[in-house]
Each structure stands twice: as structure tokens, then as C-alpha cells.
Amino acid sequence: MPDPRFFTAAGPFTLERLAGIAGAELATGADPAAEFADVAPLDTAGPGDVSFLDNKKYVGTFEASRAGACIVHPDLASRAPPGMALLVTPKPYLGYALVAQAFYPVPAPKPGISPRAVVDPTAEIGEGTEIGPGAVIGAGVRIGARCRIAPNAVVGDRVEVGDDTTIGACASLSHCLVGSRVTIYPGARIGTDGFGFAMDPAGYVRVPQLGRVIVEDDVEIGTNSTIDRGAGPDTVIGRGSMIDNLVQIGHNVAMGPGCVIVAQSGISGSTQLGHHVVLAAQAGLAGHLKIGAGARIAAKAGVMRDIPPGAEVGGVPSVPMKQWLRQVAVLANLTRGKSTRLKEE
Amino acid sequence: MPDPRFFTAAGPFTLERLAGIAGAELATGADPAAEFADVAPLDTAGPGDVSFLDNKKYVGTFEASRAGACIVHPDLASRAPPGMALLVTPKPYLGYALVAQAFYPVPAPKPGISPRAVVDPTAEIGEGTEIGPGAVIGAGVRIGARCRIAPNAVVGDRVEVGDDTTIGACASLSHCLVGSRVTIYPGARIGTDGFGFAMDPAGYVRVPQLGRVIVEDDVEIGTNSTIDRGAGPDTVIGRGSMIDNLVQIGHNVAMGPGCVIVAQSGISGSTQLGHHVVLAAQAGLAGHLKIGAGARIAAKAGVMRDIPPGAEVGGVPSVPMKQWLRQVAVLANLTRGKSTRLKEE
Amino acid sequence: MPDPRFFTAAGPFTLERLAGIAGAELATGADPAAEFADVAPLDTAGPGDVSFLDNKKYVGTFEASRAGACIVHPDLASRAPPGMALLVTPKPYLGYALVAQAFYPVPAPKPGISPRAVVDPTAEIGEGTEIGPGAVIGAGVRIGARCRIAPNAVVGDRVEVGDDTTIGACASLSHCLVGSRVTIYPGARIGTDGFGFAMDPAGYVRVPQLGRVIVEDDVEIGTNSTIDRGAGPDTVIGRGSMIDNLVQIGHNVAMGPGCVIVAQSGISGSTQLGHHVVLAAQAGLAGHLKIGAGARIAAKAGVMRDIPPGAEVGGVPSVPMKQWLRQVAVLANLTRGKSTRLKEE
């Protein structure tokens, strides 16, 4: 059971209702009226809990689980232990996400401005929005309805924020327009100067960064991530994109909708991503590239050329995924006995 | 046009004045008295705007641009569309930087201490300095003139800051001396303990970190970057060095003037950099190394040995750039047909 | 001498007392009653200072040092300059750590809650704890004795913190239980949502993250590092583990005691580390792995498979250390003359 200090469960829900929420079918033998009070991982779930199996790595745990109900792919349903009620769906992780959201909806903001917040009198704050202690809201800021501005967050002058958006503790925003249903996690920095300067015998000369950051609707920006504003054009984070922690996005980057940027990745200035591009962890893209829609960049890859739509690449500098796997295999061979001969030829 | 919510343009300026500012010559046919009201990127500039061409990748955009004037290298001037006034200089990006600074000077601080800031009575604050709401200034702190301390920044006890320096929102400083005309971006952390501890059967034993961070004049330290103070010697960031976002600088690092450290790079403890060393993005230097003046470290490189002045290196572990490019080429060959034979020999 | 603005020395101490503190033996000829007033690095130490020699790279500096006393390994004692008093121990760095702690104990907190802090009336704050200006302490929070909560830190609702723990400036905590004698450095983020979502034709669907972060006793968490809370299980940081700056720890990661995670490393979700695992800088671990106790991961390595206890690995994807070094050597050979022939065969 999730720690009640931090989480409050809704429910209980009947199996029938849960199947509806999950978009799943009840397997034969499951009682539609049976009630479940919570979600839990396979290894700790009990008879009153709903669990899920998504990663095949955990089939053994599934077989031994005491969960009363489980959301599972049809291909793995037969591995269930006896007596477990099954919610069968080709997308068990999606099903679990929806069921877990039903049990644990995001807490609503507590409307009102803390007397310990600092809100400029020219700022416009929407109905139902919560502004926590220590938050600083600048001149001319516009914040929509039902937003949550967490303690010690800073929203710079004339920034605009849509509805139902959360700005985490100690995050800071400037020079940006943020959509609705956006989550900006604690410590994220949006809209700071891009890294632009020109050489001069007397030192580097700062190039004024005159663009903005546009954060479209339904975006998430992870903890302590940094997104520079554009130098002239804007930096754009496309609708529904998910950016993980400690990610760096350079000036003028334009990202289509639905991109996924995993932790500690970086995108250099002016690079353009189509929709649904995926960067795995610690990957990097050089500047001024075009990355086609649906391209997938492996963890730790370093991309120095344009990538066509749908391509998968890995390595530094990155090459097509199959070629990278061959490189890895060849290197392995060269260093297992073969290598000696090669060197002595 | 830059968004007037966030940027206020000075000007207009005549072409003659702009040429002076840019250090450029007016090409034949340009009217020195013509006035321009703004800067803009090539693809969105109109007849009243000044633009620039620096990266050859954008010559096509230049040829199609509607910009009234453009700062351009002599070699590319002939590619200009008819009617475009040209400001010709061998350093077009520098010229643009200076022109853009004329149109968009950095806004002056608004002198005064916010009643919602917390300034220790023993702190000395220079004339014309702005201290935002939520900023916390410790005991014995000395801050110079015309500085800007942004909201929720924290300046620890006895830290000293020169004139005309900016400390961004939610940044924190301790155990450091910061020069003049320095920009510390939001969320940067200066002066925290280095990562030093000794082994003991009972656990790790913290080694007191007894040095400082010295940030010389004209330095920039990027968003959410971290600079540890020295363990005994100081950590030193040389004059005019530019540090990008999410960079880690370990204890005792000494960096000469004019270094450029691109995003997500890291420098391990006690490594010394000469002047004008460049680390591209996501590069890493091991500890206790000497990196010669003007050395260039490629993106994602991992440096494990000293680097002579002026050298260029890449790869992990890093090797001279030419050798790295050969490694990449050889690996590519080994995995294109040749590889099969090699493995079967 | 450490800058007295930032550090206040205890002492002086006699050589005999220092030997006891360091667990060292006084070498012949050293006067046990001689007093020393400070510690200093070899190159700047004077006759009244105690220094240490740990890294053999600095033997030359040792030979030329003017330090009055030095903590040194028996094997290197003979290299000491004449007149230097020697504190001889097989663990000179540990000896120095203890001596330096005697001269420079961590300053005690200044008990009391700043009137400019915001502490929820339902929070329980232990005796001797200091809460700085701008800190925000949520509902139901429990903080132990002698803690230090620095300015502008945010401790979320119902978080629990043990005794003698420090939470740095601008750090933020939520959904976590933190032990005693823990140091959380400035800007660290503990307990935010893990990066978990499911695919859906209409967009990504957030999976509620229902676990916590458990930070065991004696842990250090570096500046601007980020630790996500578990998705269902908890994220666990084992007792005495040392986490450096800008490190990312994903949801459900479980780390045994005594792990060392160097700067800019990342650990993906659900990966388990035994005790005393070491990740060097900028390393990365994929998700759902098991890393055996005492395993050592080289800088910049990318680990994609389980690692047995005690193993050393390097490279991307990582291989056993010896194999990685052979790969590096083979590649070097292939690109020194041999490569041309190979390509032309």
C-alpha cells in the first residue's frame, strides 16, 4: 500500500469498473462485482490489490504473485497463478496507468495565494490557482486557472502560463509562454540566455538572445532540466513531449509533438526534431541538425548528422543501429584471440 | 520582431551608425542614411530589419531573405538578393553581436532592496544594486555596485561579489569570491563541498574542503551548473571564461582565461586548464590532468591523459582528433562487408 | 591558511595528539610536544602546518615542501625533506581527513527558526535545529534534532528527516524519508515523480508514482542531483552512500550501503546496486539491471547487462575492463599504419 503519509487512495472499485477504466476484458472466472482497494507491484500485492505485468523480465514474479487481480497481456495470461482475476489487454501498462490514476488522482490545487508569496500587483492569476509560500510572480505575468505554483518558484516578468499547469518548487521561468496541463518539475529552468557569443580580441561578446521558449500543452519538463530561449527564433517544445531530469535544450531547438527526451540528454542549438523522436539517456545531438519524425537515438549516442525519419542510431559518432551493433561485435571478436593475429600480420 | 513583452528595442539606427557599431564596411549601393529599427533572423527579417549570415549552411536562406540589411562575410556578399544593403566584415557574427547589443542593451538593474529580501545587517550592498524578493544575503557579504541579485537567490556568509554582476534566480553561492561583470545563471551552485572523502572500515570519512571558488571578472556560469570549492587550494575560473548549463567543475580545478565549457561537460578534481581551452558538449576530463592552452576537446570525449597546448582530441579514452577520425573510419569499414572476412580469417 | 572569512580553525594541537587523531605513528626525531596550528596543501604549507601525501603524482612536491609535519605512507617516508616531522600511516588520506576535521569541525547549527522561514504549524521541529530564512516546511513534516535547513530550501508535506541532517540552500524534498547525519547539498531534488508513462493514441498517459525515496543514514547527495521516487516500490539510497553532483537516480533504484556515484552519472529505473558499487563520472546504467556488490564502472561507461560482484567494466556497451583496454589498444593499432593495409586487403 502506498504510504498514506504521501498518498490517499480513492476507491474501492469493482473489477467491472476497473476493466472499463483499463480498457481491458475480464478473463473467465473473474467476479465482476469483486472490489479492489488499491494497486501494488507484483511482489508486494495482496488479495485486495490490482497489479500489472508489462516487462517479460518479471513473469516469474507474476507466477508467484499474491495479487488479487492483475492487468496482463493476452499472451501471458496463461502464466497467472490460480485464483488471480485477470484484466486482459494488449496494452497492460496503459491499463495500469489508467487504473492507478483512478485510485490516485493528482491532488487538486488548494486555491489561493500564500501571504508569504510575492505576487506583483500587475500579475493576473486565474481562478482556483494555488501559489505557495516563497513563490515570486513578476510584473505582467498571466497565470491561468487551477494552476499550482509551488513554494519558492520564480515566474519572471510577463511570462504567460495556461490552465491546469504545475510549476515545481524552486523552478524558475523567464521569457516563455507555457501551455495548459504542463508540468514543470522542481528546479527546472526555462527561458534563460542561450550560449551565444562571438569572438573578439578583447574577449567573447555576448549575442543578445531575443527569442522565447514556447512550451506547448501537455508537456512535462523534468527536475533540474534547462531550456534556453531562442537567439532570434523561439525554442519550441512540442505538444505532449516528455522531458526527463537534467536534460539540456539549447537555443532555437524546435521539437515536434510527442518527443521523449530521457535523463541527462542534451540537444545543441538550432537542431530540429520531428514528432515522436526518442532520445535515450545521456544521448547528445550536435547543433543545426534535422532529426526525422519517429527517429530513435540510443543511450549515450552522439549524433553529428541529420537522421531520417524512423531511423534508429547508436554510437559516437552515431551510425545506424545495426551497424553500431556490428561494430560492437567486431570489436569483441578482435579482442578475443583474433586480435593478436591481426596485430601481428 | 522580438516579443515586446520580453524585449524593448532601442534605435532606430542609420546604416552608417550600424556599420560603425559592427566594425563593417557598407557595400556599394547601400544608403548610409537609411534607418533600421530591429534585428531579425534571415528567414523572418523584413525590409526594416538587419540580419546576419554566419553559418554557410544558411546561404540558401540568405539568398531568399527579405532583410533590408545584412551583416555578411566578403566571400558571401555576392550571394545577396538584389536590393539588400550589406554590412561587410570578416567577422559577421561579432558584427551582429555588437549591433544586436545596440538594439537590445542588457536592462539596467532597478536599484533597491526588496522588502521581501532578507539581507543580514552586516552585509554591504553597493550603490545601484538590485536585490529581488526572496533573495537571502548572509552575514558579512559584500556586493558591489550595479549588481542584480534575482529573486530567491542565496548568497552565503562573507561571500564577496564585484560590480555589475548578475546572480540568477534560485542560484546559491558560498565560500567564493566573485569578480565584476560576472553572470551566474539561475540555479547555479558555487562553492559547495568538493567530493572528497577517505576510506575507513566504519565508512567514508569526509575530508574538510578548505578552499574557495574564485570566479574572475567577465565569467559566465550557466544554468544549474555546479562548481565545488577547493579542498585546500582554490577552484579558479579564469577571466572571461564561458561555462554553459549543467556543467560540473570539481574541487581544485584551475581554469585559465577565456575557456569555453559547453553544456553537460565535467572536469574532475585538481585538473588544470590553460587559457582558451574548449570542451565541447558532454565531454569529461579525469582528475589531476594538465590541459594545455588552446586545446580543443570534442563532444563526448573522455580525457584520461595530459593534453599539449593547441591539441585537438576526441573519443573515449581520447586520442588526437585525426586518429579518432581514423578509428571511426576503420570501424565503419570493418562493418561494411570487410568485417565478415576479417572475422572468418 | 584557509580563508578566515569562511573557515575558523580549532587547535593548535600537539604532534602527539595529531598522531592519535590520525591513527599514525610519529617517525623518529619528531617532537611529540611540537604544536601545529593548521593544515595546508604540500606546496603552500609552512613550518606551522600539517600536510599530507597521498597521490604519488605529488612526490616531487612533497620533496620540496616546507610543511612542518606531513601525514605519509611508510613507503614514501624516506622521500621527506630534512626536518619535516612525519606522521606515518598506511592510510595517509584517512589520517589527513581526521586531522582536518579536528582543525575544522563542521560548524554547529544555530538553533532556531528564522522569522522569514515558513513552517507549517503542524510540523514538528527537533531541538537545536536551525531553519534559515526563506525555507518552507510543509504540513506534518518531522525534522529531528540539530538539523540545518538552509535558506530557501523546501521540505514537502509529511517528509521525515532524522537528526544531524543538513539540507542545502534551494534544495527540495517531497515523498521521502531521510535518515540521520545525511547531507543533501544545494539544489538537490529528492522525491519527484519518476519518468513513467504509457503510450496511448491520444498521447502519453502518466503512471502515478506511488513510492517514496528512502535516504538511509550517513548519505550525501550532491549539488543539483535528482532522485526520483519509486513507482510502486521505493527508491532506496543505502547507508553511507556518497552521491556527487548532477547525478540522476531513476525510480525504484535500490542502492546498497557504501556506494559511490561520481558526478553526472545516471542510473535508470529499477536497477539494483549491491553494496560499495562505484560509478565513475558520467557513467550510465540501463534499467532493470543487477549490479553486484563492489562492482566498479569506469567513467563514461554505458552498462546494458547485469554485472557480477566485484567486476570492473568500461566502454559503451560496457565489457570487462581488461577487454575494454584491449579494444582501445586494438583500435589504436588499426589506426597506426596497420589500418591502411587492412582496408586495402
GROMACS .gro file of N, CA and C in nm, chain A residues 12-126:
model
  345
   12PRO      N    1  -1.296   0.195  -0.292
   12PRO     CA    2  -1.262   0.083  -0.381
   12PRO      C    3  -1.342   0.086  -0.512
   13PHE      N    4  -1.293   0.006  -0.607
   13PHE     CA    5  -1.361  -0.007  -0.736
   13PHE      C    6  -1.389  -0.156  -0.762
   14THR      N    7  -1.502  -0.181  -0.828
   14THR     CA    8  -1.530  -0.320  -0.866
   14THR      C    9  -1.440  -0.360  -0.984
   15LEU      N   10  -1.425  -0.487  -1.001
   15LEU     CA   11  -1.345  -0.538  -1.111
   15LEU      C   12  -1.403  -0.492  -1.245
   16GLU      N   13  -1.536  -0.491  -1.252
   16GLU     CA   14  -1.601  -0.448  -1.376
   16GLU      C   15  -1.563  -0.303  -1.408
   17ARG      N   16  -1.569  -0.219  -1.304
   17ARG     CA   17  -1.536  -0.078  -1.326
   17ARG      C   18  -1.389  -0.064  -1.366
   18LEU      N   19  -1.304  -0.141  -1.301
   18LEU     CA   20  -1.160  -0.134  -1.330
   18LEU      C   21  -1.134  -0.179  -1.474
   19ALA      N   22  -1.205  -0.283  -1.517
   19ALA     CA   23  -1.187  -0.329  -1.655
   19ALA      C   24  -1.224  -0.216  -1.752
   20GLY      N   25  -1.332  -0.147  -1.720
   20GLY     CA   26  -1.372  -0.034  -1.804
   20GLY      C   27  -1.266   0.075  -1.807
   21ILE      N   28  -1.215   0.108  -1.692
   21ILE     CA   29  -1.113   0.212  -1.683
   21ILE      C   30  -0.988   0.170  -1.762
   22ALA      N   31  -0.951   0.042  -1.749
   22ALA     CA   32  -0.827  -0.005  -1.811
   22ALA      C   33  -0.844  -0.036  -1.959
   23GLY      N   34  -0.966  -0.038  -2.007
   23GLY     CA   35  -0.989  -0.082  -2.144
   23GLY      C   36  -0.953  -0.228  -2.161
   24ALA      N   37  -0.981  -0.308  -2.059
   24ALA     CA   38  -0.942  -0.449  -2.059
   24ALA      C   39  -1.066  -0.538  -2.053
   25GLU      N   40  -1.047  -0.665  -2.088
   25GLU     CA   41  -1.156  -0.761  -2.073
   25GLU      C   42  -1.128  -0.847  -1.952
   26LEU      N   43  -1.238  -0.879  -1.882
   26LEU     CA   44  -1.224  -0.969  -1.767
   26LEU      C   45  -1.209  -1.112  -1.817
   27ALA      N   46  -1.110  -1.182  -1.768
   27ALA     CA   47  -1.093  -1.321  -1.806
   27ALA      C   48  -1.200  -1.406  -1.739
   28THR      N   49  -1.227  -1.519  -1.800
   28THR     CA   50  -1.328  -1.612  -1.747
   28THR      C   51  -1.300  -1.644  -1.600
   29GLY      N   52  -1.404  -1.642  -1.523
   29GLY     CA   53  -1.389  -1.682  -1.383
   29GLY      C   54  -1.373  -1.565  -1.289
   30ALA      N   55  -1.344  -1.448  -1.343
   30ALA     CA   56  -1.328  -1.332  -1.255
   30ALA      C   57  -1.466  -1.279  -1.217
   31ASP      N   58  -1.482  -1.241  -1.093
   31ASP     CA   59  -1.612  -1.191  -1.045
   31ASP      C   60  -1.620  -1.040  -1.068
   32PRO      N   61  -1.709  -0.996  -1.158
   32PRO     CA   62  -1.714  -0.853  -1.192
   32PRO      C   63  -1.747  -0.764  -1.073
   33ALA      N   64  -1.812  -0.820  -0.972
   33ALA     CA   65  -1.854  -0.738  -0.858
   33ALA      C   66  -1.749  -0.734  -0.747
   34ALA      N   67  -1.643  -0.811  -0.762
   34ALA     CA   68  -1.539  -0.812  -0.658
   34ALA      C   69  -1.477  -0.673  -0.646
   35GLU      N   70  -1.450  -0.630  -0.524
   35GLU     CA   71  -1.398  -0.495  -0.503
   35GLU      C   72  -1.249  -0.497  -0.473
   36PHE      N   73  -1.181  -0.399  -0.525
   36PHE     CA   74  -1.037  -0.385  -0.501
   36PHE      C   75  -1.008  -0.246  -0.448
   37ALA      N   76  -0.916  -0.240  -0.354
   37ALA     CA   77  -0.897  -0.116  -0.279
   37ALA      C   78  -0.768  -0.043  -0.314
   38ASP      N   79  -0.680  -0.110  -0.392
   38ASP     CA   80  -0.550  -0.046  -0.411
   38ASP      C   81  -0.476  -0.109  -0.528
   39VAL      N   82  -0.370  -0.043  -0.570
   39VAL     CA   83  -0.276  -0.100  -0.665
   39VAL      C   84  -0.147  -0.134  -0.591
   40ALA      N   85  -0.069  -0.228  -0.645
   40ALA     CA   86   0.058  -0.263  -0.582
   40ALA      C   87   0.145  -0.337  -0.682
   41PRO      N   88   0.278  -0.332  -0.664
   41PRO     CA   89   0.366  -0.410  -0.750
   41PRO      C   90   0.343  -0.559  -0.728
   42LEU      N   91   0.376  -0.640  -0.829
   42LEU     CA   92   0.351  -0.784  -0.823
   42LEU      C   93   0.404  -0.849  -0.697
   43ASP      N   94   0.521  -0.809  -0.655
   43ASP     CA   95   0.585  -0.884  -0.546
   43ASP      C   96   0.531  -0.847  -0.408
   44THR      N   97   0.461  -0.736  -0.396
   44THR     CA   98   0.408  -0.698  -0.265
   44THR      C   99   0.256  -0.695  -0.263
   45ALA      N  100   0.192  -0.713  -0.379
   45ALA     CA  101   0.046  -0.705  -0.384
   45ALA      C  102  -0.018  -0.819  -0.305
   46GLY      N  103  -0.132  -0.792  -0.246
   46GLY     CA  104  -0.209  -0.893  -0.175
   46GLY      C  105  -0.344  -0.915  -0.243
   47PRO      N  106  -0.431  -0.992  -0.180
   47PRO     CA  107  -0.560  -1.029  -0.241
   47PRO      C  108  -0.650  -0.910  -0.272
   48GLY      N  109  -0.633  -0.798  -0.202
   48GLY     CA  110  -0.718  -0.682  -0.229
   48GLY      C  111  -0.660  -0.585  -0.330
   49ASP      N  112  -0.547  -0.620  -0.390
   49ASP     CA  113  -0.476  -0.526  -0.477
   49ASP      C  114  -0.483  -0.566  -0.624
   50VAL      N  115  -0.476  -0.462  -0.709
   50VAL     CA  116  -0.461  -0.480  -0.853
   50VAL      C  117  -0.315  -0.456  -0.889
   51SER      N  118  -0.257  -0.546  -0.966
   51SER     CA  119  -0.120  -0.526  -1.009
   51SER      C  120  -0.114  -0.531  -1.161
   52PHE      N  121   0.006  -0.533  -1.218
   52PHE     CA  122   0.017  -0.543  -1.364
   52PHE      C  123   0.147  -0.613  -1.401
   53LEU      N  124   0.145  -0.673  -1.520
   53LEU     CA  125   0.267  -0.734  -1.575
   53LEU      C  126   0.291  -0.672  -1.711
   54ASP      N  127   0.406  -0.604  -1.726
   54ASP     CA  128   0.435  -0.543  -1.857
   54ASP      C  129   0.567  -0.596  -1.911
   55ASN      N  130   0.674  -0.588  -1.833
   55ASN     CA  131   0.808  -0.632  -1.874
   55ASN      C  132   0.819  -0.783  -1.853
   56LYS      N  133   0.849  -0.856  -1.962
   56LYS     CA  134   0.855  -1.004  -1.954
   56LYS      C  135   0.956  -1.053  -1.851
   57LYS      N  136   1.050  -0.965  -1.819
   57LYS     CA  137   1.151  -1.000  -1.720
   57LYS      C  138   1.087  -1.041  -1.587
   58TYR      N  139   0.964  -0.998  -1.564
   58TYR     CA  140   0.903  -1.021  -1.435
   58TYR      C  141   0.796  -1.129  -1.439
   59VAL      N  142   0.798  -1.217  -1.539
   59VAL     CA  143   0.698  -1.323  -1.546
   59VAL      C  144   0.708  -1.415  -1.424
   60GLY      N  145   0.831  -1.440  -1.380
   60GLY     CA  146   0.849  -1.524  -1.261
   60GLY      C  147   0.782  -1.463  -1.140
   61THR      N  148   0.797  -1.335  -1.124
   61THR     CA  149   0.732  -1.265  -1.013
   61THR      C  150   0.580  -1.273  -1.026
   62PHE      N  151   0.534  -1.264  -1.150
   62PHE     CA  152   0.390  -1.275  -1.178
   62PHE      C  153   0.339  -1.412  -1.134
   63GLU      N  154   0.412  -1.516  -1.170
   63GLU     CA  155   0.368  -1.651  -1.138
   63GLU      C  156   0.359  -1.673  -0.986
   64ALA      N  157   0.441  -1.601  -0.912
   64ALA     CA  158   0.444  -1.619  -0.767
   64ALA      C  159   0.363  -1.513  -0.694
   65SER      N  160   0.297  -1.424  -0.767
   65SER     CA  161   0.233  -1.309  -0.702
   65SER      C  162   0.105  -1.348  -0.629
   66ARG      N  163   0.080  -1.278  -0.521
   66ARG     CA  164  -0.044  -1.297  -0.445
   66ARG      C  165  -0.148  -1.190  -0.477
   67ALA      N  166  -0.124  -1.112  -0.583
   67ALA     CA  167  -0.218  -1.007  -0.620
   67ALA      C  168  -0.355  -1.065  -0.648
   68GLY      N  169  -0.460  -0.999  -0.600
   68GLY     CA  170  -0.596  -1.045  -0.626
   68GLY      C  171  -0.634  -1.030  -0.772
   69ALA      N  172  -0.585  -0.927  -0.835
   69ALA     CA  173  -0.615  -0.903  -0.977
   69ALA      C  174  -0.489  -0.852  -1.045
   70CYS      N  175  -0.484  -0.876  -1.176
   70CYS     CA  176  -0.366  -0.830  -1.249
   70CYS      C  177  -0.403  -0.793  -1.391
   71ILE      N  178  -0.346  -0.682  -1.437
   71ILE     CA  179  -0.364  -0.638  -1.575
   71ILE      C  180  -0.251  -0.701  -1.656
   72VAL      N  181  -0.286  -0.774  -1.763
   72VAL     CA  182  -0.186  -0.857  -1.828
   72VAL      C  183  -0.216  -0.869  -1.978
   73HIS      N  184  -0.112  -0.893  -2.055
   73HIS     CA  185  -0.124  -0.914  -2.199
   73HIS      C  186  -0.185  -1.052  -2.223
   74PRO      N  187  -0.268  -1.068  -2.327
   74PRO     CA  188  -0.329  -1.199  -2.353
   74PRO      C  189  -0.225  -1.311  -2.365
   75ASP      N  190  -0.109  -1.281  -2.422
   75ASP     CA  191  -0.009  -1.386  -2.443
   75ASP      C  192   0.048  -1.441  -2.313
   76LEU      N  193   0.036  -1.364  -2.205
   76LEU     CA  194   0.097  -1.408  -2.079
   76LEU      C  195  -0.008  -1.449  -1.976
   77ALA      N  196  -0.136  -1.438  -2.014
   77ALA     CA  197  -0.244  -1.465  -1.917
   77ALA      C  198  -0.235  -1.608  -1.864
   78SER      N  199  -0.191  -1.698  -1.948
   78SER     CA  200  -0.189  -1.839  -1.906
   78SER      C  201  -0.087  -1.866  -1.794
   79ARG      N  202   0.005  -1.773  -1.774
   79ARG     CA  203   0.106  -1.792  -1.671
   79ARG      C  204   0.059  -1.749  -1.532
   80ALA      N  205  -0.065  -1.700  -1.525
   80ALA     CA  206  -0.115  -1.648  -1.397
   80ALA      C  207  -0.129  -1.759  -1.294
   81PRO      N  208  -0.104  -1.727  -1.169
   81PRO     CA  209  -0.127  -1.825  -1.064
   81PRO      C  210  -0.278  -1.847  -1.047
   82PRO      N  211  -0.318  -1.962  -0.993
   82PRO     CA  212  -0.462  -1.990  -0.978
   82PRO      C  213  -0.529  -1.890  -0.886
   83GLY      N  214  -0.651  -1.854  -0.923
   83GLY     CA  215  -0.730  -1.765  -0.838
   83GLY      C  216  -0.709  -1.618  -0.865
   84MET      N  217  -0.609  -1.582  -0.945
   84MET     CA  218  -0.588  -1.439  -0.974
   84MET      C  219  -0.687  -1.394  -1.081
   85ALA      N  220  -0.760  -1.283  -1.052
   85ALA     CA  221  -0.851  -1.228  -1.151
   85ALA      C  222  -0.769  -1.152  -1.254
   86LEU      N  223  -0.800  -1.176  -1.383
   86LEU     CA  224  -0.717  -1.113  -1.488
   86LEU      C  225  -0.794  -1.009  -1.567
   87LEU      N  226  -0.732  -0.894  -1.584
   87LEU     CA  227  -0.781  -0.788  -1.672
   87LEU      C  228  -0.690  -0.792  -1.795
   88VAL      N  229  -0.744  -0.844  -1.904
   88VAL     CA  230  -0.661  -0.876  -2.019
   88VAL      C  231  -0.669  -0.766  -2.124
   89THR      N  232  -0.553  -0.718  -2.166
   89THR     CA  233  -0.547  -0.609  -2.264
   89THR      C  234  -0.413  -0.614  -2.335
   90PRO      N  235  -0.413  -0.580  -2.462
   90PRO     CA  236  -0.284  -0.578  -2.533
   90PRO      C  237  -0.192  -0.466  -2.484
   91LYS      N  238  -0.244  -0.374  -2.404
   91LYS     CA  239  -0.161  -0.265  -2.353
   91LYS      C  240  -0.168  -0.261  -2.200
   92PRO      N  241  -0.106  -0.358  -2.135
   92PRO     CA  242  -0.123  -0.367  -1.989
   92PRO      C  243  -0.066  -0.246  -1.914
   93TYR      N  244   0.041  -0.186  -1.966
   93TYR     CA  245   0.099  -0.073  -1.892
   93TYR      C  246   0.006   0.048  -1.899
   94LEU      N  247  -0.053   0.069  -2.017
   94LEU     CA  248  -0.153   0.175  -2.030
   94LEU      C  249  -0.272   0.148  -1.939
   95GLY      N  250  -0.315   0.023  -1.938
   95GLY     CA  251  -0.426  -0.013  -1.850
   95GLY      C  252  -0.394   0.016  -1.704
   96TYR      N  253  -0.271  -0.021  -1.663
   96TYR     CA  254  -0.232   0.007  -1.525
   96TYR      C  255  -0.228   0.157  -1.498
   97ALA      N  256  -0.175   0.234  -1.594
   97ALA     CA  257  -0.166   0.379  -1.574
   97ALA      C  258  -0.303   0.437  -1.546
   98LEU      N  259  -0.403   0.392  -1.623
   98LEU     CA  260  -0.537   0.448  -1.607
   98LEU      C  261  -0.600   0.404  -1.475
   99VAL      N  262  -0.579   0.277  -1.438
   99VAL     CA  263  -0.632   0.228  -1.311
   99VAL      C  264  -0.565   0.299  -1.193
  100ALA      N  265  -0.433   0.314  -1.203
  100ALA     CA  266  -0.362   0.381  -1.094
  100ALA      C  267  -0.405   0.527  -1.082
  101GLN      N  268  -0.432   0.591  -1.196
  101GLN     CA  269  -0.482   0.730  -1.191
  101GLN      C  270  -0.619   0.736  -1.124
  102ALA      N  271  -0.699   0.631  -1.144
  102ALA     CA  272  -0.831   0.629  -1.079
  102ALA      C  273  -0.815   0.618  -0.926
  103PHE      N  274  -0.724   0.532  -0.883
  103PHE     CA  275  -0.701   0.519  -0.738
  103PHE      C  276  -0.629   0.642  -0.681
  104TYR      N  277  -0.538   0.697  -0.760
  104TYR     CA  278  -0.457   0.808  -0.708
  104TYR      C  279  -0.458   0.926  -0.805
  105PRO      N  280  -0.572   0.996  -0.811
  105PRO     CA  281  -0.576   1.114  -0.898
  105PRO      C  282  -0.479   1.221  -0.845
  106VAL      N  283  -0.428   1.300  -0.937
  106VAL     CA  284  -0.339   1.410  -0.895
  106VAL      C  285  -0.418   1.502  -0.801
  107PRO      N  286  -0.365   1.530  -0.682
  107PRO     CA  287  -0.438   1.617  -0.588
  107PRO      C  288  -0.467   1.752  -0.651
  108ALA      N  289  -0.586   1.801  -0.630
  108ALA     CA  290  -0.622   1.932  -0.683
  108ALA      C  291  -0.543   2.041  -0.612
  109PRO      N  292  -0.516   2.153  -0.681
  109PRO     CA  293  -0.452   2.264  -0.611
  109PRO      C  294  -0.543   2.318  -0.501
  110LYS      N  295  -0.480   2.378  -0.400
  110LYS     CA  296  -0.558   2.443  -0.294
  110LYS      C  297  -0.564   2.591  -0.327
  111PRO      N  298  -0.677   2.634  -0.382
  111PRO     CA  299  -0.682   2.770  -0.438
  111PRO      C  300  -0.642   2.877  -0.338
  112GLY      N  301  -0.569   2.974  -0.388
  112GLY     CA  302  -0.533   3.086  -0.302
  112GLY      C  303  -0.385   3.119  -0.311
  113ILE      N  304  -0.356   3.243  -0.274
  113ILE     CA  305  -0.219   3.291  -0.280
  113ILE      C  306  -0.166   3.299  -0.138
  114SER      N  307  -0.056   3.229  -0.111
  114SER     CA  308   0.002   3.234   0.023
  114SER      C  309   0.040   3.379   0.058
  115PRO      N  310   0.011   3.419   0.181
  115PRO     CA  311   0.056   3.554   0.222
  115PRO      C  312   0.208   3.566   0.217
  116ARG      N  313   0.277   3.455   0.212
  116ARG     CA  314   0.423   3.459   0.204
  116ARG      C  315   0.472   3.449   0.061
  117ALA      N  316   0.382   3.445  -0.036
  117ALA     CA  317   0.424   3.457  -0.176
  117ALA      C  318   0.439   3.605  -0.209
  118VAL      N  319   0.513   3.635  -0.317
  118VAL     CA  320   0.530   3.774  -0.361
  118VAL      C  321   0.474   3.783  -0.503
  119VAL      N  322   0.355   3.841  -0.515
  119VAL     CA  323   0.289   3.849  -0.645
  119VAL      C  324   0.278   3.995  -0.685
  120ASP      N  325   0.338   4.030  -0.798
  120ASP     CA  326   0.332   4.168  -0.845
  120ASP      C  327   0.187   4.208  -0.868
  121PRO      N  328   0.152   4.330  -0.829
  121PRO     CA  329   0.011   4.371  -0.843
  121PRO      C  330  -0.039   4.369  -0.987
  122THR      N  331   0.051   4.375  -1.084
  122THR     CA  332   0.006   4.372  -1.223
  122THR      C  333  -0.011   4.230  -1.277
  123ALA      N  334   0.021   4.130  -1.198
  123ALA     CA  335   0.005   3.992  -1.245
  123ALA      C  336  -0.142   3.953  -1.241
  124GLU      N  337  -0.183   3.869  -1.338
  124GLU     CA  338  -0.320   3.819  -1.340
  124GLU      C  339  -0.317   3.670  -1.308
  125ILE      N  340  -0.390   3.632  -1.203
  125ILE     CA  341  -0.389   3.493  -1.157
  125ILE      C  342  -0.528   3.434  -1.174
  126GLY      N  343  -0.536   3.320  -1.244
  126GLY     CA  344  -0.667   3.259  -1.273
  126GLY      C  345  -0.733   3.197  -1.152
   0.00000   0.00000   0.00000
